[in-house]
JSON list of C-alpha atoms in Angstrom, two decimals:
[
{"chain": "A", "resi": 1, "resn": "MET", "atom": "CA", "xyz": [-40.76, -163.96, 90.40]},
{"chain": "A", "resi": 2, "resn": "PHE", "atom": "CA", "xyz": [-41.41, -165.28, 86.89]},
{"chain": "A", "resi": 3, "resn": "ASP", "atom": "CA", "xyz": [-44.28, -165.32, 84.36]},
{"chain": "A", "resi": 4, "resn": "LEU", "atom": "CA", "xyz": [-46.36, -168.33, 83.49]},
{"chain": "A", "resi": 5, "resn": "THR", "atom": "CA", "xyz": [-46.62, -169.09, 79.76]},
{"chain": "A", "resi": 6, "resn": "ILE", "atom": "CA", "xyz": [-49.68, -171.34, 79.61]},
{"chain": "A", "resi": 7, "resn": "THR", "atom": "CA", "xyz": [-51.30, -173.54, 77.00]},
{"chain": "A", "resi": 8, "resn": "ALA", "atom": "CA", "xyz": [-54.36, -175.65, 77.83]},
{"chain": "A", "resi": 9, "resn": "ALA", "atom": "CA", "xyz": [-56.51, -178.07, 75.85]},
{"chain": "A", "resi": 10, "resn": "SER", "atom": "CA", "xyz": [-59.33, -180.51, 76.58]},
{"chain": "A", "resi": 11, "resn": "ASN", "atom": "CA", "xyz": [-60.52, -183.00, 73.94]},
{"chain": "A", "resi": 12, "resn": "THR", "atom": "CA", "xyz": [-63.12, -185.74, 73.83]},
{"chain": "A", "resi": 13, "resn": "GLY", "atom": "CA", "xyz": [-60.63, -188.29, 72.42]},
{"chain": "A", "resi": 14, "resn": "CYS", "atom": "CA", "xyz": [-61.25, -190.95, 69.86]},
{"chain": "A", "resi": 15, "resn": "VAL", "atom": "CA", "xyz": [-63.61, -193.34, 71.66]},
{"chain": "A", "resi": 16, "resn": "ARG", "atom": "CA", "xyz": [-65.78, -191.54, 74.21]},
{"chain": "A", "resi": 17, "resn": "GLU", "atom": "CA", "xyz": [-68.99, -189.87, 73.03]},
{"chain": "A", "resi": 18, "resn": "HIS", "atom": "CA", "xyz": [-68.63, -186.76, 75.18]},
{"chain": "A", "resi": 19, "resn": "ASN", "atom": "CA", "xyz": [-66.02, -185.00, 77.28]},
{"chain": "A", "resi": 20, "resn": "GLU", "atom": "CA", "xyz": [-66.21, -185.36, 81.05]},
{"chain": "A", "resi": 21, "resn": "ASP", "atom": "CA", "xyz": [-62.92, -183.44, 81.64]},
{"chain": "A", "resi": 22, "resn": "MET", "atom": "CA", "xyz": [-62.77, -179.76, 82.38]},
{"chain": "A", "resi": 23, "resn": "LEU", "atom": "CA", "xyz": [-59.90, -177.32, 82.96]},
{"chain": "A", "resi": 24, "resn": "LEU", "atom": "CA", "xyz": [-59.69, -174.10, 84.91]},
{"chain": "A", "resi": 25, "resn": "VAL", "atom": "CA", "xyz": [-57.02, -171.52, 84.00]},
{"chain": "A", "resi": 26, "resn": "GLY", "atom": "CA", "xyz": [-57.38, -168.46, 86.21]},
{"chain": "A", "resi": 27, "resn": "ASP", "atom": "CA", "xyz": [-61.03, -167.59, 85.64]},
{"chain": "A", "resi": 28, "resn": "ARG", "atom": "CA", "xyz": [-61.40, -169.39, 82.30]},
{"chain": "A", "resi": 29, "resn": "PHE", "atom": "CA", "xyz": [-63.05, -172.79, 81.91]},
{"chain": "A", "resi": 30, "resn": "VAL", "atom": "CA", "xyz": [-61.94, -175.09, 79.08]},
{"chain": "A", "resi": 31, "resn": "ARG", "atom": "CA", "xyz": [-63.74, -178.12, 77.62]},
{"chain": "A", "resi": 32, "resn": "ASP", "atom": "CA", "xyz": [-63.54, -179.18, 73.97]},
{"chain": "A", "resi": 33, "resn": "ASP", "atom": "CA", "xyz": [-61.38, -176.12, 73.39]},
{"chain": "A", "resi": 34, "resn": "LYS", "atom": "CA", "xyz": [-57.83, -174.76, 73.73]},
{"chain": "A", "resi": 35, "resn": "ILE", "atom": "CA", "xyz": [-56.36, -171.53, 75.08]},
{"chain": "A", "resi": 36, "resn": "GLU", "atom": "CA", "xyz": [-53.01, -169.77, 75.39]},
{"chain": "A", "resi": 37, "resn": "MET", "atom": "CA", "xyz": [-52.12, -167.01, 77.84]},
{"chain": "A", "resi": 38, "resn": "GLN", "atom": "CA", "xyz": [-49.24, -165.24, 79.54]},
{"chain": "A", "resi": 39, "resn": "VAL", "atom": "CA", "xyz": [-49.63, -164.58, 83.27]},
{"chain": "A", "resi": 40, "resn": "PRO", "atom": "CA", "xyz": [-47.19, -162.29, 85.09]},
{"chain": "A", "resi": 41, "resn": "LEU", "atom": "CA", "xyz": [-47.12, -163.39, 88.75]},
{"chain": "A", "resi": 42, "resn": "ASP", "atom": "CA", "xyz": [-45.40, -160.28, 90.04]},
{"chain": "A", "resi": 43, "resn": "GLY", "atom": "CA", "xyz": [-48.02, -158.37, 92.03]},
{"chain": "A", "resi": 44, "resn": "VAL", "atom": "CA", "xyz": [-50.64, -161.12, 91.65]},
{"chain": "A", "resi": 45, "resn": "ASP", "atom": "CA", "xyz": [-52.21, -162.29, 94.92]},
{"chain": "A", "resi": 46, "resn": "ARG", "atom": "CA", "xyz": [-53.46, -165.65, 93.66]},
{"chain": "A", "resi": 47, "resn": "PHE", "atom": "CA", "xyz": [-53.78, -167.75, 90.49]},
{"chain": "A", "resi": 48, "resn": "LEU", "atom": "CA", "xyz": [-55.12, -171.23, 89.90]},
{"chain": "A", "resi": 49, "resn": "LEU", "atom": "CA", "xyz": [-54.56, -173.99, 87.37]},
{"chain": "A", "resi": 50, "resn": "ALA", "atom": "CA", "xyz": [-56.88, -176.97, 87.86]},
{"chain": "A", "resi": 51, "resn": "LEU", "atom": "CA", "xyz": [-58.22, -180.07, 86.13]},
{"chain": "A", "resi": 52, "resn": "ALA", "atom": "CA", "xyz": [-61.23, -182.19, 86.99]},
{"chain": "A", "resi": 53, "resn": "ASP", "atom": "CA", "xyz": [-61.82, -185.57, 85.32]},
{"chain": "A", "resi": 54, "resn": "GLY", "atom": "CA", "xyz": [-65.42, -186.66, 85.67]},
{"chain": "A", "resi": 55, "resn": "MET", "atom": "CA", "xyz": [-65.59, -190.30, 86.54]},
{"chain": "A", "resi": 56, "resn": "GLY", "atom": "CA", "xyz": [-66.31, -192.28, 83.40]},
{"chain": "A", "resi": 57, "resn": "GLY", "atom": "CA", "xyz": [-67.88, -195.16, 85.32]},
{"chain": "A", "resi": 58, "resn": "HIS", "atom": "CA", "xyz": [-70.55, -192.92, 86.76]},
{"chain": "A", "resi": 59, "resn": "ARG", "atom": "CA", "xyz": [-73.37, -190.92, 85.18]},
{"chain": "A", "resi": 60, "resn": "SER", "atom": "CA", "xyz": [-73.00, -187.19, 84.68]},
{"chain": "A", "resi": 61, "resn": "GLY", "atom": "CA", "xyz": [-69.25, -187.03, 85.16]},
{"chain": "A", "resi": 62, "resn": "ASP", "atom": "CA", "xyz": [-69.23, -183.88, 83.04]},
{"chain": "A", "resi": 63, "resn": "VAL", "atom": "CA", "xyz": [-71.67, -182.27, 85.46]},
{"chain": "A", "resi": 64, "resn": "ALA", "atom": "CA", "xyz": [-69.48, -183.20, 88.44]},
{"chain": "A", "resi": 65, "resn": "SER", "atom": "CA", "xyz": [-66.26, -181.83, 86.93]},
{"chain": "A", "resi": 66, "resn": "SER", "atom": "CA", "xyz": [-67.97, -178.58, 85.94]},
{"chain": "A", "resi": 67, "resn": "GLU", "atom": "CA", "xyz": [-69.67, -178.16, 89.33]},
{"chain": "A", "resi": 68, "resn": "VAL", "atom": "CA", "xyz": [-66.41, -178.75, 91.21]},
{"chain": "A", "resi": 69, "resn": "LEU", "atom": "CA", "xyz": [-64.31, -176.34, 89.14]},
{"chain": "A", "resi": 70, "resn": "HIS", "atom": "CA", "xyz": [-66.87, -173.55, 89.12]},
{"chain": "A", "resi": 71, "resn": "ASN", "atom": "CA", "xyz": [-67.25, -173.90, 92.88]},
{"chain": "A", "resi": 72, "resn": "LEU", "atom": "CA", "xyz": [-63.47, -174.06, 93.37]},
{"chain": "A", "resi": 73, "resn": "GLN", "atom": "CA", "xyz": [-62.92, -170.92, 91.33]},
{"chain": "A", "resi": 74, "resn": "PHE", "atom": "CA", "xyz": [-65.37, -168.97, 93.46]},
{"chain": "A", "resi": 75, "resn": "PHE", "atom": "CA", "xyz": [-63.91, -170.37, 96.70]},
{"chain": "A", "resi": 76, "resn": "PHE", "atom": "CA", "xyz": [-60.31, -169.64, 95.75]},
{"chain": "A", "resi": 77, "resn": "SER", "atom": "CA", "xyz": [-61.07, -166.09, 94.63]},
{"chain": "A", "resi": 78, "resn": "ASP", "atom": "CA", "xyz": [-62.99, -165.39, 97.85]},
{"chain": "A", "resi": 79, "resn": "ILE", "atom": "CA", "xyz": [-60.68, -166.75, 100.55]},
{"chain": "A", "resi": 80, "resn": "PRO", "atom": "CA", "xyz": [-58.98, -164.11, 102.75]},
{"chain": "A", "resi": 81, "resn": "ALA", "atom": "CA", "xyz": [-55.47, -162.95, 101.88]},
{"chain": "A", "resi": 82, "resn": "GLN", "atom": "CA", "xyz": [-52.35, -163.98, 103.77]},
{"chain": "A", "resi": 83, "resn": "LEU", "atom": "CA", "xyz": [-53.61, -167.19, 105.34]},
{"chain": "A", "resi": 84, "resn": "SER", "atom": "CA", "xyz": [-50.91, -169.38, 106.81]},
{"chain": "A", "resi": 85, "resn": "PRO", "atom": "CA", "xyz": [-50.33, -172.73, 105.06]},
{"chain": "A", "resi": 86, "resn": "GLY", "atom": "CA", "xyz": [-52.12, -174.46, 107.93]},
{"chain": "A", "resi": 87, "resn": "SER", "atom": "CA", "xyz": [-55.11, -172.13, 107.74]},
{"chain": "A", "resi": 88, "resn": "LEU", "atom": "CA", "xyz": [-55.22, -172.49, 103.94]},
{"chain": "A", "resi": 89, "resn": "ASN", "atom": "CA", "xyz": [-55.26, -176.27, 104.34]},
{"chain": "A", "resi": 90, "resn": "GLU", "atom": "CA", "xyz": [-58.13, -176.01, 106.83]},
{"chain": "A", "resi": 91, "resn": "ALA", "atom": "CA", "xyz": [-60.07, -173.81, 104.41]},
{"chain": "A", "resi": 92, "resn": "ILE", "atom": "CA", "xyz": [-59.56, -176.31, 101.58]},
{"chain": "A", "resi": 93, "resn": "CYS", "atom": "CA", "xyz": [-60.71, -179.17, 103.81]},
{"chain": "A", "resi": 94, "resn": "GLU", "atom": "CA", "xyz": [-63.88, -177.19, 104.66]},
{"chain": "A", "resi": 95, "resn": "TRP", "atom": "CA", "xyz": [-64.44, -176.51, 100.95]},
{"chain": "A", "resi": 96, "resn": "LEU", "atom": "CA", "xyz": [-64.03, -180.22, 100.16]},
{"chain": "A", "resi": 97, "resn": "SER", "atom": "CA", "xyz": [-66.70, -181.13, 102.70]},
{"chain": "A", "resi": 98, "resn": "SER", "atom": "CA", "xyz": [-69.02, -178.48, 101.25]},
{"chain": "A", "resi": 99, "resn": "ILE", "atom": "CA", "xyz": [-68.55, -179.51, 97.61]},
{"chain": "A", "resi": 100, "resn": "ASN", "atom": "CA", "xyz": [-69.04, -183.16, 98.48]},
{"chain": "A", "resi": 101, "resn": "ASN", "atom": "CA", "xyz": [-72.38, -182.26, 100.05]},
{"chain": "A", "resi": 102, "resn": "ILE", "atom": "CA", "xyz": [-73.33, -180.25, 96.94]},
{"chain": "A", "resi": 103, "resn": "ILE", "atom": "CA", "xyz": [-72.44, -183.14, 94.61]},
{"chain": "A", "resi": 104, "resn": "GLU", "atom": "CA", "xyz": [-74.38, -185.61, 96.76]},
{"chain": "A", "resi": 105, "resn": "SER", "atom": "CA", "xyz": [-77.41, -183.29, 96.95]},
{"chain": "A", "resi": 106, "resn": "ARG", "atom": "CA", "xyz": [-77.45, -182.95, 93.16]},
{"chain": "A", "resi": 107, "resn": "GLY", "atom": "CA", "xyz": [-77.89, -186.69, 93.02]},
{"chain": "A", "resi": 108, "resn": "HIS", "atom": "CA", "xyz": [-80.90, -186.57, 95.37]},
{"chain": "A", "resi": 109, "resn": "VAL", "atom": "CA", "xyz": [-82.57, -183.91, 93.22]},
{"chain": "A", "resi": 110, "resn": "ASP", "atom": "CA", "xyz": [-81.75, -185.40, 89.83]},
{"chain": "A", "resi": 111, "resn": "PRO", "atom": "CA", "xyz": [-81.52, -189.21, 89.49]},
{"chain": "A", "resi": 112, "resn": "ALA", "atom": "CA", "xyz": [-79.31, -188.75, 86.39]},
{"chain": "A", "resi": 113, "resn": "CYS", "atom": "CA", "xyz": [-76.66, -187.20, 88.67]},
{"chain": "A", "resi": 114, "resn": "GLN", "atom": "CA", "xyz": [-76.78, -189.88, 91.34]},
{"chain": "A", "resi": 115, "resn": "GLY", "atom": "CA", "xyz": [-73.35, -191.31, 92.00]},
{"chain": "A", "resi": 116, "resn": "MET", "atom": "CA", "xyz": [-71.49, -188.76, 89.85]},
{"chain": "A", "resi": 117, "resn": "GLY", "atom": "CA", "xyz": [-67.95, -187.91, 90.85]},
{"chain": "A", "resi": 118, "resn": "THR", "atom": "CA", "xyz": [-64.68, -186.38, 89.70]},
{"chain": "A", "resi": 119, "resn": "THR", "atom": "CA", "xyz": [-60.99, -186.19, 90.38]},
{"chain": "A", "resi": 120, "resn": "LEU", "atom": "CA", "xyz": [-59.27, -182.86, 91.04]},
{"chain": "A", "resi": 121, "resn": "VAL", "atom": "CA", "xyz": [-55.65, -181.82, 90.59]},
{"chain": "A", "resi": 122, "resn": "ALA", "atom": "CA", "xyz": [-54.38, -178.25, 90.75]},
{"chain": "A", "resi": 123, "resn": "LEU", "atom": "CA", "xyz": [-51.43, -175.92, 91.07]},
{"chain": "A", "resi": 124, "resn": "ALA", "atom": "CA", "xyz": [-52.39, -172.97, 93.28]},
{"chain": "A", "resi": 125, "resn": "TYR", "atom": "CA", "xyz": [-50.39, -169.78, 93.60]},
{"chain": "A", "resi": 126, "resn": "TYR", "atom": "CA", "xyz": [-51.38, -167.98, 96.79]},
{"chain": "A", "resi": 127, "resn": "ASP", "atom": "CA", "xyz": [-49.55, -165.32, 98.83]},
{"chain": "A", "resi": 128, "resn": "ARG", "atom": "CA", "xyz": [-46.37, -165.81, 96.74]},
{"chain": "A", "resi": 129, "resn": "GLN", "atom": "CA", "xyz": [-46.32, -169.55, 97.41]},
{"chain": "A", "resi": 130, "resn": "PHE", "atom": "CA", "xyz": [-47.13, -172.53, 95.19]},
{"chain": "A", "resi": 131, "resn": "TYR", "atom": "CA", "xyz": [-49.20, -175.50, 96.38]},
{"chain": "A", "resi": 132, "resn": "SER", "atom": "CA", "xyz": [-50.13, -178.74, 94.66]},
{"chain": "A", "resi": 133, "resn": "LEU", "atom": "CA", "xyz": [-53.63, -180.05, 95.35]},
{"chain": "A", "resi": 134, "resn": "ASN", "atom": "CA", "xyz": [-54.67, -183.59, 94.52]},
{"chain": "A", "resi": 135, "resn": "CYS", "atom": "CA", "xyz": [-57.74, -185.78, 94.93]},
{"chain": "A", "resi": 136, "resn": "GLY", "atom": "CA", "xyz": [-57.81, -188.86, 92.66]},
{"chain": "A", "resi": 137, "resn": "ASP", "atom": "CA", "xyz": [-55.55, -190.07, 89.88]},
{"chain": "A", "resi": 138, "resn": "SER", "atom": "CA", "xyz": [-55.15, -187.02, 87.61]},
{"chain": "A", "resi": 139, "resn": "ARG", "atom": "CA", "xyz": [-51.54, -185.87, 87.71]},
{"chain": "A", "resi": 140, "resn": "LEU", "atom": "CA", "xyz": [-49.26, -182.92, 88.22]},
{"chain": "A", "resi": 141, "resn": "TYR", "atom": "CA", "xyz": [-45.74, -183.24, 86.81]},
{"chain": "A", "resi": 142, "resn": "LEU", "atom": "CA", "xyz": [-42.70, -180.99, 87.06]},
{"chain": "A", "resi": 143, "resn": "MET", "atom": "CA", "xyz": [-39.93, -180.92, 84.48]},
{"chain": "A", "resi": 144, "resn": "HIS", "atom": "CA", "xyz": [-36.73, -179.46, 85.93]},
{"chain": "A", "resi": 145, "resn": "GLU", "atom": "CA", "xyz": [-33.49, -179.34, 83.93]},
{"chain": "A", "resi": 146, "resn": "GLY", "atom": "CA", "xyz": [-34.93, -181.69, 81.34]},
{"chain": "A", "resi": 147, "resn": "LYS", "atom": "CA", "xyz": [-36.09, -184.38, 83.78]},
{"chain": "A", "resi": 148, "resn": "LEU", "atom": "CA", "xyz": [-39.76, -185.09, 84.36]},
{"chain": "A", "resi": 149, "resn": "GLN", "atom": "CA", "xyz": [-41.12, -186.18, 87.73]},
{"chain": "A", "resi": 150, "resn": "GLN", "atom": "CA", "xyz": [-44.61, -186.70, 89.05]},
{"chain": "A", "resi": 151, "resn": "LEU", "atom": "CA", "xyz": [-45.24, -184.47, 92.06]},
{"chain": "A", "resi": 152, "resn": "THR", "atom": "CA", "xyz": [-48.64, -185.93, 92.98]},
{"chain": "A", "resi": 153, "resn": "THR", "atom": "CA", "xyz": [-49.40, -189.47, 94.09]},
{"chain": "A", "resi": 154, "resn": "ASP", "atom": "CA", "xyz": [-52.20, -191.37, 92.38]},
{"chain": "A", "resi": 155, "resn": "HIS", "atom": "CA", "xyz": [-55.02, -192.19, 94.76]},
{"chain": "A", "resi": 156, "resn": "SER", "atom": "CA", "xyz": [-55.52, -195.57, 93.16]},
{"chain": "A", "resi": 157, "resn": "LEU", "atom": "CA", "xyz": [-55.52, -199.23, 94.12]},
{"chain": "A", "resi": 158, "resn": "ASN", "atom": "CA", "xyz": [-52.12, -199.82, 92.49]},
{"chain": "A", "resi": 159, "resn": "SER", "atom": "CA", "xyz": [-50.58, -196.93, 94.38]},
{"chain": "A", "resi": 160, "resn": "LEU", "atom": "CA", "xyz": [-52.05, -198.29, 97.60]},
{"chain": "A", "resi": 161, "resn": "ILE", "atom": "CA", "xyz": [-50.40, -201.68, 97.13]},
{"chain": "A", "resi": 162, "resn": "GLY", "atom": "CA", "xyz": [-47.11, -200.22, 95.97]},
{"chain": "A", "resi": 163, "resn": "ASN", "atom": "CA", "xyz": [-47.45, -200.85, 92.22]},
{"chain": "A", "resi": 164, "resn": "PRO", "atom": "CA", "xyz": [-46.13, -197.82, 90.29]},
{"chain": "A", "resi": 165, "resn": "GLU", "atom": "CA", "xyz": [-48.29, -198.51, 87.23]},
{"chain": "A", "resi": 166, "resn": "HIS", "atom": "CA", "xyz": [-51.48, -196.54, 86.77]},
{"chain": "A", "resi": 167, "resn": "CYS", "atom": "CA", "xyz": [-54.73, -198.26, 87.73]},
{"chain": "A", "resi": 168, "resn": "SER", "atom": "CA", "xyz": [-58.22, -197.16, 86.77]},
{"chain": "A", "resi": 169, "resn": "ILE", "atom": "CA", "xyz": [-59.58, -198.17, 90.18]},
{"chain": "A", "resi": 170, "resn": "ILE", "atom": "CA", "xyz": [-59.31, -195.02, 92.29]},
{"chain": "A", "resi": 171, "resn": "THR", "atom": "CA", "xyz": [-59.54, -194.86, 96.06]},
{"chain": "A", "resi": 172, "resn": "ASN", "atom": "CA", "xyz": [-60.32, -191.18, 96.49]},
{"chain": "A", "resi": 173, "resn": "CYS", "atom": "CA", "xyz": [-62.42, -188.66, 94.61]},
{"chain": "A", "resi": 174, "resn": "ILE", "atom": "CA", "xyz": [-65.00, -185.91, 95.03]},
{"chain": "A", "resi": 175, "resn": "GLY", "atom": "CA", "xyz": [-68.50, -187.35, 94.99]},
{"chain": "A", "resi": 176, "resn": "GLY", "atom": "CA", "xyz": [-68.85, -190.79, 93.43]},
{"chain": "A", "resi": 177, "resn": "GLY", "atom": "CA", "xyz": [-70.00, -192.25, 96.74]},
{"chain": "A", "resi": 178, "resn": "CYS", "atom": "CA", "xyz": [-66.60, -191.65, 98.38]},
{"chain": "A", "resi": 179, "resn": "LYS", "atom": "CA", "xyz": [-67.33, -191.17, 102.09]},
{"chain": "A", "resi": 180, "resn": "ASN", "atom": "CA", "xyz": [-63.85, -190.06, 103.21]},
{"chain": "A", "resi": 181, "resn": "SER", "atom": "CA", "xyz": [-62.58, -187.76, 100.47]},
{"chain": "A", "resi": 182, "resn": "TYR", "atom": "CA", "xyz": [-59.36, -185.92, 101.12]},
{"chain": "A", "resi": 183, "resn": "ILE", "atom": "CA", "xyz": [-57.06, -183.53, 99.28]},
{"chain": "A", "resi": 184, "resn": "ASP", "atom": "CA", "xyz": [-53.29, -183.78, 99.42]},
{"chain": "A", "resi": 185, "resn": "MET", "atom": "CA", "xyz": [-52.00, -180.21, 99.74]},
{"chain": "A", "resi": 186, "resn": "VAL", "atom": "CA", "xyz": [-48.21, -179.82, 99.42]},
{"chain": "A", "resi": 187, "resn": "GLN", "atom": "CA", "xyz": [-46.29, -176.58, 99.38]},
{"chain": "A", "resi": 188, "resn": "CYS", "atom": "CA", "xyz": [-44.00, -176.83, 96.36]},
{"chain": "A", "resi": 189, "resn": "THR", "atom": "CA", "xyz": [-42.55, -173.32, 95.99]},
{"chain": "A", "resi": 190, "resn": "GLY", "atom": "CA", "xyz": [-38.99, -174.52, 96.44]},
{"chain": "A", "resi": 191, "resn": "ASP", "atom": "CA", "xyz": [-39.42, -177.07, 93.64]},
{"chain": "A", "resi": 192, "resn": "LEU", "atom": "CA", "xyz": [-40.30, -174.51, 90.94]},
{"chain": "A", "resi": 193, "resn": "HIS", "atom": "CA", "xyz": [-37.59, -172.49, 89.21]},
{"chain": "A", "resi": 194, "resn": "LEU", "atom": "CA", "xyz": [-37.22, -170.26, 86.20]},
{"chain": "A", "resi": 195, "resn": "GLY", "atom": "CA", "xyz": [-37.09, -172.47, 83.10]},
{"chain": "A", "resi": 196, "resn": "ASP", "atom": "CA", "xyz": [-39.16, -175.28, 84.66]},
{"chain": "A", "resi": 197, "resn": "THR", "atom": "CA", "xyz": [-42.36, -176.65, 83.14]},
{"chain": "A", "resi": 198, "resn": "VAL", "atom": "CA", "xyz": [-45.46, -177.87, 84.98]},
{"chain": "A", "resi": 199, "resn": "LEU", "atom": "CA", "xyz": [-47.80, -180.37, 83.34]},
{"chain": "A", "resi": 200, "resn": "ILE", "atom": "CA", "xyz": [-51.28, -181.03, 84.70]},
{"chain": "A", "resi": 201, "resn": "CYS", "atom": "CA", "xyz": [-53.13, -183.83, 82.92]},
{"chain": "A", "resi": 202, "resn": "SER", "atom": "CA", "xyz": [-55.95, -186.36, 83.07]},
{"chain": "A", "resi": 203, "resn": "ASP", "atom": "CA", "xyz": [-55.24, -190.07, 82.82]},
{"chain": "A", "resi": 204, "resn": "GLY", "atom": "CA", "xyz": [-56.39, -189.88, 79.21]},
{"chain": "A", "resi": 205, "resn": "LEU", "atom": "CA", "xyz": [-52.97, -188.36, 78.54]},
{"chain": "A", "resi": 206, "resn": "SER", "atom": "CA", "xyz": [-50.76, -190.25, 80.98]},
{"chain": "A", "resi": 207, "resn": "ASP", "atom": "CA", "xyz": [-52.26, -193.63, 80.04]},
{"chain": "A", "resi": 208, "resn": "MET", "atom": "CA", "xyz": [-51.54, -193.07, 76.36]},
{"chain": "A", "resi": 209, "resn": "LEU", "atom": "CA", "xyz": [-48.06, -191.50, 76.69]},
{"chain": "A", "resi": 210, "resn": "ASP", "atom": "CA", "xyz": [-45.52, -192.79, 79.19]},
{"chain": "A", "resi": 211, "resn": "ASP", "atom": "CA", "xyz": [-43.33, -190.48, 81.24]},
{"chain": "A", "resi": 212, "resn": "ALA", "atom": "CA", "xyz": [-40.38, -190.81, 78.88]},
{"chain": "A", "resi": 213, "resn": "THR", "atom": "CA", "xyz": [-42.51, -189.75, 75.93]},
{"chain": "A", "resi": 214, "resn": "LEU", "atom": "CA", "xyz": [-44.04, -186.87, 77.87]},
{"chain": "A", "resi": 215, "resn": "GLN", "atom": "CA", "xyz": [-40.57, -185.70, 78.87]},
{"chain": "A", "resi": 216, "resn": "ARG", "atom": "CA", "xyz": [-39.34, -185.80, 75.28]},
{"chain": "A", "resi": 217, "resn": "LEU", "atom": "CA", "xyz": [-42.35, -183.89, 73.96]},
{"chain": "A", "resi": 218, "resn": "LEU", "atom": "CA", "xyz": [-42.07, -181.23, 76.65]},
{"chain": "A", "resi": 219, "resn": "ILE", "atom": "CA", "xyz": [-38.35, -180.80, 75.90]},
{"chain": "A", "resi": 220, "resn": "GLU", "atom": "CA", "xyz": [-39.33, -180.30, 72.27]},
{"chain": "A", "resi": 221, "resn": "GLY", "atom": "CA", "xyz": [-41.61, -177.47, 73.38]},
{"chain": "A", "resi": 222, "resn": "CYS", "atom": "CA", "xyz": [-44.97, -179.15, 72.71]},
{"chain": "A", "resi": 223, "resn": "SER", "atom": "CA", "xyz": [-48.08, -177.26, 73.71]},
{"chain": "A", "resi": 224, "resn": "ALA", "atom": "CA", "xyz": [-51.00, -178.79, 75.65]},
{"chain": "A", "resi": 225, "resn": "GLU", "atom": "CA", "xyz": [-52.86, -179.21, 72.36]},
{"chain": "A", "resi": 226, "resn": "ALA", "atom": "CA", "xyz": [-49.92, -181.06, 70.78]},
{"chain": "A", "resi": 227, "resn": "LEU", "atom": "CA", "xyz": [-49.75, -183.41, 73.77]},
{"chain": "A", "resi": 228, "resn": "CYS", "atom": "CA", "xyz": [-53.47, -184.18, 73.51]},
{"chain": "A", "resi": 229, "resn": "LEU", "atom": "CA", "xyz": [-53.15, -184.87, 69.77]},
{"chain": "A", "resi": 230, "resn": "ALA", "atom": "CA", "xyz": [-50.23, -187.19, 70.45]},
{"chain": "A", "resi": 231, "resn": "ALA", "atom": "CA", "xyz": [-52.39, -189.10, 72.94]},
{"chain": "A", "resi": 232, "resn": "GLU", "atom": "CA", "xyz": [-55.14, -189.39, 70.36]},
{"chain": "A", "resi": 233, "resn": "GLU", "atom": "CA", "xyz": [-52.69, -190.67, 67.79]},
{"chain": "A", "resi": 234, "resn": "ALA", "atom": "CA", "xyz": [-51.69, -193.31, 70.37]},
{"chain": "A", "resi": 235, "resn": "GLY", "atom": "CA", "xyz": [-55.30, -194.48, 70.68]},
{"chain": "A", "resi": 236, "resn": "GLY", "atom": "CA", "xyz": [-57.20, -191.73, 72.50]},
{"chain": "A", "resi": 237, "resn": "TYR", "atom": "CA", "xyz": [-59.24, -194.25, 74.50]},
{"chain": "A", "resi": 238, "resn": "ASP", "atom": "CA", "xyz": [-60.36, -191.64, 77.04]},
{"chain": "A", "resi": 239, "resn": "ASN", "atom": "CA", "xyz": [-61.00, -187.91, 77.22]},
{"chain": "A", "resi": 240, "resn": "VAL", "atom": "CA", "xyz": [-57.63, -186.18, 77.13]},
{"chain": "A", "resi": 241, "resn": "SER", "atom": "CA", "xyz": [-56.84, -182.86, 78.79]},
{"chain": "A", "resi": 242, "resn": "ALA", "atom": "CA", "xyz": [-53.67, -181.01, 79.72]},
{"chain": "A", "resi": 243, "resn": "ILE", "atom": "CA", "xyz": [-52.28, -177.73, 81.00]},
{"chain": "A", "resi": 244, "resn": "VAL", "atom": "CA", "xyz": [-48.67, -176.85, 80.24]},
{"chain": "A", "resi": 245, "resn": "ALA", "atom": "CA", "xyz": [-47.25, -173.94, 82.25]},
{"chain": "A", "resi": 246, "resn": "ARG", "atom": "CA", "xyz": [-43.69, -172.83, 81.56]},
{"chain": "A", "resi": 247, "resn": "MET", "atom": "CA", "xyz": [-41.85, -170.63, 84.07]},
{"chain": "A", "resi": 248, "resn": "THR", "atom": "CA", "xyz": [-40.50, -167.84, 81.85]},
{"chain": "A", "resi": 249, "resn": "ALA", "atom": "CA", "xyz": [-38.62, -164.63, 82.57]},
{"chain": "A", "resi": 250, "resn": "THR", "atom": "CA", "xyz": [-40.78, -161.65, 83.46]},
{"chain": "A", "resi": 251, "resn": "ALA", "atom": "CA", "xyz": [-41.14, -159.29, 80.51]},
{"chain": "A", "resi": 252, "resn": "GLN", "atom": "CA", "xyz": [-39.44, -155.94, 81.06]}
]
């Protein structure tokens, strides 16, 4: 097993008044901040990298992204050990139903939260296996041997009609009035190798920097903060957040 060398950053960007993105790195929450950490996976039962992008077209997107990630962190830390992939998927589906009810109920109690919603994308390490989790159009990329590929599929109108370009109209999210939310859970252990890099990002990054630019910057060793600053230099029209996790050799 290898270590994870992680950088994470979440910025408001150049246009928006406040930041509706939030990151979760292990048990640390990041918004309008940056962090770096080294995580040895040997002997670790579980570890989570996640991003939630509060929906900019709805009120209180920052509340939704925070609520979802705090709830997810508690859920993930509390699930039993050694669940099979099928049982883990069932547990995540039950959690999704629960968090959707929580988000909807917040809207009934507080009119300012009515209709709020968020995307969710994550890389989960559980029982020595890696899983990608995706609901919405935030993205998880893998760079292997210098080539970048998107592991998740955007839940967007363009993806639905077969157009590879990103579209701001999403077809799946948590909250936001979505009645049939779902999470794509894919076991990706075999895709990750020593020397690889995982990038988790909001569309504020991927809309500003195309895949070729992201690949070049990651090859150059850019941190999450450097990627966010590059997106801001390209316009920064949205909140911009990223987690960069490099698979590095375990320290002796």
